[in-house]
């Protein structure tokens, strides 16, 4: 990619939480990019995508609480909390209409946002997304299914 845009690192307080985010590009339309879980954060997930999109769109990509430069907030329902927080964050930024893409856990957050306020979103892109459940039932079975020969048949049967 020949053009590397200036990436503005911003902080916006939402419910007293300092939310770090990237704000790049100045197009009329806005795209929100939401990273996944694990050791992920906005710039890590989207470093190759942001330059391509920012030539035509305003691109926003926050670090969710506990990732990147945004501090962790303990809560029992993280996915719902993240969705609610980002909707309030968009309000504070005065972003009314946008498209959203999410990777893995970020896909579940994006889906939760769109289900709450479908009129706000033009497009939804999910990449290897979680569902809406706060926990995965029988997580050990998924782990074993990809590692033990023949166990995948048992998992399908369940």
mmCIF file of C-alpha atoms in Angstrom:
data_model
loop_
_atom_site.group_PDB
_atom_site.id
_atom_site.type_symbol
_atom_site.label_atom_id
_atom_site.label_comp_id
_atom_site.label_asym_id
_atom_site.label_seq_id
_atom_site.Cartn_x
_atom_site.Cartn_y
_atom_site.Cartn_z
ATOM 1 C CA UNK A 1 0.000 0.000 0.000
ATOM 2 C CA UNK A 2 1.620 3.275 -1.073
ATOM 3 C CA UNK A 3 -0.409 5.693 1.034
ATOM 4 C CA UNK A 4 -0.120 5.543 4.813
ATOM 5 C CA UNK A 5 -2.568 7.973 6.405
ATOM 6 C CA UNK A 6 -1.881 9.895 9.567
ATOM 7 C CA UNK A 7 -3.499 7.903 12.336
ATOM 8 C CA UNK A 8 -4.954 10.137 15.026
ATOM 9 C CA UNK A 9 -4.869 8.472 18.441
ATOM 10 C CA UNK A 10 -7.724 9.938 20.466
ATOM 11 C CA UNK A 11 -9.177 9.525 23.952
ATOM 12 C CA UNK A 12 -12.868 10.143 24.687
ATOM 13 C CA UNK A 13 -14.365 9.671 28.151
ATOM 14 C CA UNK A 14 -17.557 7.620 28.128
ATOM 15 C CA UNK A 15 -19.135 6.999 31.549
ATOM 16 C CA UNK A 16 -15.834 8.176 33.111
ATOM 17 C CA UNK A 17 -13.891 5.534 31.145
ATOM 18 C CA UNK A 18 -11.118 6.911 28.897
ATOM 19 C CA UNK A 19 -11.742 5.071 25.600
ATOM 20 C CA UNK A 20 -8.732 5.098 23.266
ATOM 21 C CA UNK A 21 -9.538 5.021 19.564
ATOM 22 C CA UNK A 22 -8.127 5.608 16.103
ATOM 23 C CA UNK A 23 -9.768 8.234 13.902
ATOM 24 C CA UNK A 24 -8.549 8.268 10.300
ATOM 25 C CA UNK A 25 -9.864 9.712 7.037
ATOM 26 C CA UNK A 26 -12.493 12.318 6.366
ATOM 27 C CA UNK A 27 -15.015 10.799 3.997
ATOM 28 C CA UNK A 28 -18.713 11.623 4.270
ATOM 29 C CA UNK A 29 -19.480 8.077 5.400
ATOM 30 C CA UNK A 30 -18.124 6.391 8.527
ATOM 31 C CA UNK A 31 -16.878 2.844 9.082
ATOM 32 C CA UNK A 32 -16.408 1.420 12.582
ATOM 33 C CA UNK A 33 -13.875 -1.414 12.946
ATOM 34 C CA UNK A 34 -14.026 -3.525 16.139
ATOM 35 C CA UNK A 35 -11.111 -5.788 17.090
ATOM 36 C CA UNK A 36 -11.288 -9.290 18.557
ATOM 37 C CA UNK A 37 -10.298 -10.671 21.959
ATOM 38 C CA UNK A 38 -7.134 -12.251 23.295
ATOM 39 C CA UNK A 39 -4.155 -9.929 22.909
ATOM 40 C CA UNK A 40 -5.862 -7.888 20.188
ATOM 41 C CA UNK A 41 -6.420 -4.136 19.902
ATOM 42 C CA UNK A 42 -7.581 -1.681 17.234
ATOM 43 C CA UNK A 43 -4.302 -1.009 15.464
ATOM 44 C CA UNK A 44 -3.167 -4.641 15.568
ATOM 45 C CA UNK A 45 -6.334 -5.986 13.926
ATOM 46 C CA UNK A 46 -6.918 -3.271 11.396
ATOM 47 C CA UNK A 47 -3.460 -1.861 10.506
ATOM 48 C CA UNK A 48 -3.720 -3.019 6.876
ATOM 49 C CA UNK A 49 -7.416 -2.208 6.474
ATOM 50 C CA UNK A 50 -7.402 1.339 7.845
ATOM 51 C CA UNK A 51 -5.229 2.847 5.056
ATOM 52 C CA UNK A 52 -7.384 1.263 2.337
ATOM 53 C CA UNK A 53 -10.680 2.447 3.829
ATOM 54 C CA UNK A 54 -9.516 5.879 4.973
ATOM 55 C CA UNK A 55 -9.038 7.027 1.384
ATOM 56 C CA UNK A 56 -12.849 7.062 1.051
ATOM 57 C CA UNK A 57 -14.323 6.898 4.566
ATOM 58 C CA UNK A 58 -13.874 8.211 8.062
ATOM 59 C CA UNK A 59 -12.581 5.152 9.917
ATOM 60 C CA UNK A 60 -13.073 4.764 13.670
ATOM 61 C CA UNK A 61 -11.535 1.904 15.615
ATOM 62 C CA UNK A 62 -11.676 1.816 19.429
ATOM 63 C CA UNK A 63 -9.695 -0.261 21.881
ATOM 64 C CA UNK A 64 -12.364 -2.089 23.881
ATOM 65 C CA UNK A 65 -12.001 -1.935 27.685
ATOM 66 C CA UNK A 66 -9.119 -4.155 28.753
ATOM 67 C CA UNK A 67 -7.423 -4.035 25.335
ATOM 68 C CA UNK A 68 -4.788 -1.731 23.896
ATOM 69 C CA UNK A 69 -4.830 1.622 25.669
ATOM 70 C CA UNK A 70 -8.331 1.451 27.207
ATOM 71 C CA UNK A 71 -8.408 0.306 30.848
ATOM 72 C CA UNK A 72 -10.347 -2.793 31.891
ATOM 73 C CA UNK A 73 -13.721 -2.477 33.606
ATOM 74 C CA UNK A 74 -14.800 -5.623 35.461
ATOM 75 C CA UNK A 75 -18.305 -6.705 34.512
ATOM 76 C CA UNK A 76 -20.074 -10.039 34.211
ATOM 77 C CA UNK A 77 -21.657 -9.394 30.828
ATOM 78 C CA UNK A 78 -18.763 -8.126 28.731
ATOM 79 C CA UNK A 79 -20.315 -8.408 25.262
ATOM 80 C CA UNK A 80 -23.447 -6.467 26.247
ATOM 81 C CA UNK A 81 -21.312 -3.912 28.113
ATOM 82 C CA UNK A 82 -19.049 -3.403 25.086
ATOM 83 C CA UNK A 83 -22.048 -2.955 22.756
ATOM 84 C CA UNK A 84 -23.715 -0.433 25.084
ATOM 85 C CA UNK A 85 -20.454 1.446 25.651
ATOM 86 C CA UNK A 86 -19.742 1.764 21.923
ATOM 87 C CA UNK A 87 -23.274 2.992 21.186
ATOM 88 C CA UNK A 88 -22.803 5.704 23.832
ATOM 89 C CA UNK A 89 -19.335 6.419 22.411
ATOM 90 C CA UNK A 90 -20.844 6.926 18.933
ATOM 91 C CA UNK A 91 -23.401 9.316 20.448
ATOM 92 C CA UNK A 92 -20.604 11.321 22.072
ATOM 93 C CA UNK A 93 -18.817 11.475 18.698
ATOM 94 C CA UNK A 94 -22.109 12.549 17.051
ATOM 95 C CA UNK A 95 -21.956 9.689 14.540
ATOM 96 C CA UNK A 96 -25.516 8.967 13.419
ATOM 97 C CA UNK A 97 -25.156 6.558 10.441
ATOM 98 C CA UNK A 98 -22.317 4.156 9.783
ATOM 99 C CA UNK A 99 -21.217 0.720 8.702
ATOM 100 C CA UNK A 100 -19.553 -1.636 11.175
ATOM 101 C CA UNK A 101 -17.158 -4.581 10.878
ATOM 102 C CA UNK A 102 -16.028 -6.851 13.688
ATOM 103 C CA UNK A 103 -13.503 -9.665 14.007
ATOM 104 C CA UNK A 104 -14.199 -12.597 16.356
ATOM 105 C CA UNK A 105 -15.386 -11.107 19.679
ATOM 106 C CA UNK A 106 -15.670 -7.744 17.914
ATOM 107 C CA UNK A 107 -18.209 -9.334 15.578
ATOM 108 C CA UNK A 108 -20.409 -10.245 18.532
ATOM 109 C CA UNK A 109 -20.108 -6.681 19.828
ATOM 110 C CA UNK A 110 -21.032 -5.309 16.387
ATOM 111 C CA UNK A 111 -23.993 -7.681 16.107
ATOM 112 C CA UNK A 112 -25.229 -6.612 19.545
ATOM 113 C CA UNK A 113 -25.027 -2.961 18.501
ATOM 114 C CA UNK A 114 -26.922 -3.526 15.252
ATOM 115 C CA UNK A 115 -29.659 -5.496 17.014
ATOM 116 C CA UNK A 116 -30.139 -2.639 19.492
ATOM 117 C CA UNK A 117 -30.172 0.184 16.931
ATOM 118 C CA UNK A 118 -30.655 -1.262 13.415
ATOM 119 C CA UNK A 119 -31.691 2.109 11.986
ATOM 120 C CA UNK A 120 -28.240 3.512 12.755
ATOM 121 C CA UNK A 121 -26.264 1.012 10.666
ATOM 122 C CA UNK A 122 -25.932 0.806 6.880
ATOM 123 C CA UNK A 123 -23.890 -2.404 6.723
ATOM 124 C CA UNK A 124 -22.668 -5.114 9.088
ATOM 125 C CA UNK A 125 -19.586 -7.230 8.320
ATOM 126 C CA UNK A 126 -18.771 -10.162 10.619
ATOM 127 C CA UNK A 127 -15.390 -11.904 10.342
ATOM 128 C CA UNK A 128 -15.111 -15.210 12.243
ATOM 129 C CA UNK A 129 -17.624 -13.828 14.709
ATOM 130 C CA UNK A 130 -18.809 -15.082 18.061
ATOM 131 C CA UNK A 131 -22.530 -15.389 18.580
ATOM 132 C CA UNK A 132 -24.391 -13.440 21.244
ATOM 133 C CA UNK A 133 -23.861 -15.916 24.086
ATOM 134 C CA UNK A 134 -21.739 -14.717 26.993
ATOM 135 C CA UNK A 135 -20.130 -18.139 27.264
ATOM 136 C CA UNK A 136 -19.491 -21.089 25.011
ATOM 137 C CA UNK A 137 -21.324 -24.244 26.135
ATOM 138 C CA UNK A 138 -18.989 -27.209 26.567
ATOM 139 C CA UNK A 139 -15.811 -25.321 25.517
ATOM 140 C CA UNK A 140 -13.632 -28.383 26.145
ATOM 141 C CA UNK A 141 -15.514 -30.340 23.461
ATOM 142 C CA UNK A 142 -14.581 -27.808 20.802
ATOM 143 C CA UNK A 143 -10.958 -27.963 21.832
ATOM 144 C CA UNK A 144 -10.900 -31.768 21.816
ATOM 145 C CA UNK A 145 -12.852 -32.062 18.559
ATOM 146 C CA UNK A 146 -10.035 -30.541 16.558
ATOM 147 C CA UNK A 147 -7.304 -32.523 18.329
ATOM 148 C CA UNK A 148 -8.523 -36.091 18.887
ATOM 149 C CA UNK A 149 -9.124 -38.401 15.914
ATOM 150 C CA UNK A 150 -12.728 -39.528 15.631
ATOM 151 C CA UNK A 151 -14.085 -37.243 18.343
ATOM 152 C CA UNK A 152 -15.572 -34.864 15.757
ATOM 153 C CA UNK A 153 -18.212 -37.538 15.018
ATOM 154 C CA UNK A 154 -19.200 -37.624 18.690
ATOM 155 C CA UNK A 155 -19.463 -33.832 18.827
ATOM 156 C CA UNK A 156 -21.702 -33.840 15.728
ATOM 157 C CA UNK A 157 -23.894 -36.464 17.405
ATOM 158 C CA UNK A 158 -24.297 -34.324 20.548
#
